[in-house]
Tab-separated table of C-alpha atoms in Angstrom:
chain	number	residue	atom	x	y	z
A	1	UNK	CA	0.000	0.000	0.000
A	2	UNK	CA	2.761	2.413	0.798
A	3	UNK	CA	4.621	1.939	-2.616
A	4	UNK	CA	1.170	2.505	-4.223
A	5	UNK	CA	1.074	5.848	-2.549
A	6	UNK	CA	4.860	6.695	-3.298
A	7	UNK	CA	3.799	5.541	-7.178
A	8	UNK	CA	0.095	7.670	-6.969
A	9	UNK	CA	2.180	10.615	-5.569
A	10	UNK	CA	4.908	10.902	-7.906
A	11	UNK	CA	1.943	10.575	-10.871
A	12	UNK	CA	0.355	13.372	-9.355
A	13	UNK	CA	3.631	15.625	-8.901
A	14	UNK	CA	5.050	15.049	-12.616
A	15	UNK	CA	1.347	15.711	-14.343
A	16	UNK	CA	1.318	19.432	-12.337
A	17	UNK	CA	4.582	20.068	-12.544
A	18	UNK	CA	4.402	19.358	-16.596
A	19	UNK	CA	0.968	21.405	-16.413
A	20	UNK	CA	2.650	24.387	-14.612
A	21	UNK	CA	5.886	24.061	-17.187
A	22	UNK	CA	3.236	24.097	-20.154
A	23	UNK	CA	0.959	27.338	-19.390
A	24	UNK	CA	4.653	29.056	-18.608
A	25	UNK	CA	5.163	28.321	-22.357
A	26	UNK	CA	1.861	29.252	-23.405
A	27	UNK	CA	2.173	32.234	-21.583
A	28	UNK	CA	5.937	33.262	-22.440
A	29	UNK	CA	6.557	31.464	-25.967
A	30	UNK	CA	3.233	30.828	-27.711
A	31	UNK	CA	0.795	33.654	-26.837
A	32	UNK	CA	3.218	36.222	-27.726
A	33	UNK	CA	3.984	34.410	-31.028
A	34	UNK	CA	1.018	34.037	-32.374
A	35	UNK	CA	0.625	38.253	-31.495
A	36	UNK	CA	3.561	38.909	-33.096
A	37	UNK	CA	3.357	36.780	-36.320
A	38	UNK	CA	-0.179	37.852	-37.015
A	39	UNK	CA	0.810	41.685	-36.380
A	40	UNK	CA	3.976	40.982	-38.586
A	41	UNK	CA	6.399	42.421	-35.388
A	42	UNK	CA	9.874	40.864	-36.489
A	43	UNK	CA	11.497	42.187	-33.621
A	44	UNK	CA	8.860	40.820	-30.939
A	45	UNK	CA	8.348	37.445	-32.931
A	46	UNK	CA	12.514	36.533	-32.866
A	47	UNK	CA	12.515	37.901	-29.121
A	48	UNK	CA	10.944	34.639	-28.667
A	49	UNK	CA	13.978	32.078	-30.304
A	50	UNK	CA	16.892	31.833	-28.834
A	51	UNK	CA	20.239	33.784	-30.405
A	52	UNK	CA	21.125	30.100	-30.824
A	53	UNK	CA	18.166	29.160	-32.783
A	54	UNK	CA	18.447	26.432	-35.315
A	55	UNK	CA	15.431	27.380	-37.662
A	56	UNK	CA	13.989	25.336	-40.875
A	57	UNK	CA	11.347	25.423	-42.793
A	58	UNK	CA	11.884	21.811	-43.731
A	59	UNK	CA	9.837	21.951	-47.382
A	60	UNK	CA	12.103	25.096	-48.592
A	61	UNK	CA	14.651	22.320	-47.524
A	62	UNK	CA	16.910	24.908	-45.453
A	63	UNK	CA	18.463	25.236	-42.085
A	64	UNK	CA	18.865	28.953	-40.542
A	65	UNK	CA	20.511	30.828	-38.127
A	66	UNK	CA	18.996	33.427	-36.027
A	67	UNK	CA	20.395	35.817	-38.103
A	68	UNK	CA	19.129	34.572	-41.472
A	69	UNK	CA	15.724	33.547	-39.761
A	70	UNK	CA	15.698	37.735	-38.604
A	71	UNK	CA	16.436	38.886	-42.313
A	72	UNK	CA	13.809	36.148	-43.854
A	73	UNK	CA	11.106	37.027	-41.651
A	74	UNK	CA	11.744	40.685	-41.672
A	75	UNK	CA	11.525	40.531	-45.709
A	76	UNK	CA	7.873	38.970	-45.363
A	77	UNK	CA	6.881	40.825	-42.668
A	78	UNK	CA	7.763	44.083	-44.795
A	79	UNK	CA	6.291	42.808	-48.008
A	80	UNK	CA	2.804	41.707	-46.343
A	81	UNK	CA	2.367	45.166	-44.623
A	82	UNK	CA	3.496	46.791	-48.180
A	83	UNK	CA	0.712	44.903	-49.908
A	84	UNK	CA	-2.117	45.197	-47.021
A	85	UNK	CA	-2.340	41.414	-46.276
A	86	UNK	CA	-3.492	39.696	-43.031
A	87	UNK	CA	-2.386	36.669	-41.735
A	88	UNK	CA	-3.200	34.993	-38.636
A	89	UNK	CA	-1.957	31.393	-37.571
A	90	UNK	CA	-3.284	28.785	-34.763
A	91	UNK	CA	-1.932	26.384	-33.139
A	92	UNK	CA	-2.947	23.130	-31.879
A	93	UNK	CA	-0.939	20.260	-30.107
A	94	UNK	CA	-0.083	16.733	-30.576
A	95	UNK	CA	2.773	16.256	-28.247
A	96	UNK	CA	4.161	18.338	-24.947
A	97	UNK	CA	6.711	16.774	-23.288
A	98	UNK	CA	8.775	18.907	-20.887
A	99	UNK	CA	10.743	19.041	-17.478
A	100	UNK	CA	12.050	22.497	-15.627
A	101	UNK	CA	14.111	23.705	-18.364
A	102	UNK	CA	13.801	21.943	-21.649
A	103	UNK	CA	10.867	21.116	-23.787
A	104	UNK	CA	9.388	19.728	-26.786
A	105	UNK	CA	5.851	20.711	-28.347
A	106	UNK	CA	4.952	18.912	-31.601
A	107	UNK	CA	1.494	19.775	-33.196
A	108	UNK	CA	-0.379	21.089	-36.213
A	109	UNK	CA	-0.855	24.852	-37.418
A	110	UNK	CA	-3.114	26.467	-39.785
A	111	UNK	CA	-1.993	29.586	-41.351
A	112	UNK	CA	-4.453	32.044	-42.945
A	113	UNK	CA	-3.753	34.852	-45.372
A	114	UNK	CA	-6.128	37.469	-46.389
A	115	UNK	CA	-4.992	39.397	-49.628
A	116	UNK	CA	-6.201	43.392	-49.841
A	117	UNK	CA	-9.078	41.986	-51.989
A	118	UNK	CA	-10.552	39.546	-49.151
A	119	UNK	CA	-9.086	36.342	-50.863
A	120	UNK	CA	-7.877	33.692	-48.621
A	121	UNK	CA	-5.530	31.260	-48.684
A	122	UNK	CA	-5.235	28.773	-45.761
A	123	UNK	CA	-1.970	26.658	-44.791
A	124	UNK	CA	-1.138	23.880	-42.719
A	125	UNK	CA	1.986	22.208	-41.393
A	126	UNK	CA	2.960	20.073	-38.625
A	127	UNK	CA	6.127	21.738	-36.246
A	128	UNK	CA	8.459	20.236	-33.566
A	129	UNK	CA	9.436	23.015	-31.477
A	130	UNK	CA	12.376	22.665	-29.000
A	131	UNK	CA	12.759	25.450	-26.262
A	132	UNK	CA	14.639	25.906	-23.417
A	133	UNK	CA	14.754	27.885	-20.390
A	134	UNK	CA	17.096	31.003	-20.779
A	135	UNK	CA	17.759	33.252	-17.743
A	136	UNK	CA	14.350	32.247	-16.694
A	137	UNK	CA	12.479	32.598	-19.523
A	138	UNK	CA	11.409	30.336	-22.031
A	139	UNK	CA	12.924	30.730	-25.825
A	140	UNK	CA	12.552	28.621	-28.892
A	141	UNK	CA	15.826	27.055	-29.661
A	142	UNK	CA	14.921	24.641	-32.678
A	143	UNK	CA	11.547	25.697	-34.993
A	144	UNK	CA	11.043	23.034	-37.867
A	145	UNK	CA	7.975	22.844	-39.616
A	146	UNK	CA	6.573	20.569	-42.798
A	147	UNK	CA	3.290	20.540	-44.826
A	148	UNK	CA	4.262	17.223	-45.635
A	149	UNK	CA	3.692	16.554	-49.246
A	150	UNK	CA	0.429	19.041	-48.507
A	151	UNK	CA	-1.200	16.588	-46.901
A	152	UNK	CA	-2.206	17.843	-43.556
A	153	UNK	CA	-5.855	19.452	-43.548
A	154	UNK	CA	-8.521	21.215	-41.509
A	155	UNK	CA	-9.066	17.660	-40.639
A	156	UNK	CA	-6.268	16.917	-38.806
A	157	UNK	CA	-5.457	19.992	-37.596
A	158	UNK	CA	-8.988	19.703	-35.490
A	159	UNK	CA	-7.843	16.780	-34.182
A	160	UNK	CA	-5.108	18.336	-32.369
A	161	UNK	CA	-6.058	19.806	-28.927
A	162	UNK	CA	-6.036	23.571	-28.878
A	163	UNK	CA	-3.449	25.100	-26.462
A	164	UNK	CA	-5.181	25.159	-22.764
């Protein structure tokens, strides 16, 4: 009875300590990022990597620094607020796994662009997202997404939790 307890206990520890790790990463990483990429804020939106951020966009088939991820993003960010678009991207997630200082958050995003005309074009991709804790605060260190051969959908991406 008293290593069923120990064993009960310990369950009940990791699950809140992983709950209280997860809404700090909501709250510091993913919030803000989904502000700042819909609002196209460069500066706010790579506040949330690293400086040793390994970044790619696994389709384009590249790998980036933090750098070359600042000047990409930048360059989109600047042409979308030239041309009057809106975009606005959601996140869902398939996998959270995480202690005190290190974490990994795998899921599905839809991204929707709105032309000046009121055309829309929706995107989806799955990410694996590794962040770690950086003087106390959480940053994403590695940001790789896919659409896999296009072939995640609205489908799938409903079928993936929402953030809590």
């Amino acid at each position: 009875m008293k290593i069923l307890l120990i064993i009960l206990f310990t369950c009940v520890r990791l699950y809140v300590t992983g709950q209280r790790v997860q809404q700090a990463i909501n709250d510091q990483v993913w919030k803000p990022f989904k502000t700042t990429y819909d609002n196209r804020d460069t500066d706010g939106f790579l506040a949330l990597h690293s400086k040793d951020v390994v970044r790619s966009p696994r389709d384009a088939k590249m790998v980036l620094n933090w750098n070359e991820y600042y000047e990409q993003q930048k360059q989109g960010d600047d042409q979308g607020k030239a041309t009057g678009s809106k975009r606005q991207i959601e996140l869902r997630f398939t996998e959270r796994i995480a202690n005190d200082n290190q974490a990994l958050d795998v899921g599905i995003y839809r991204a929707t662009i709105t032309d000046k005309s009121g055309n829309v074009k929706t995107f989806y991709g799955r990410f694996h997202v590794v962040l770690r804790k950086e003087n106390g605060t959480w940053k994403i260190l590695v940001d790789t997404d896919s659409s896999e051969g296009n072939s995640i959908d609205e489908e799938e991406y409903l079928q993936a939790p929402p953030m809590e």
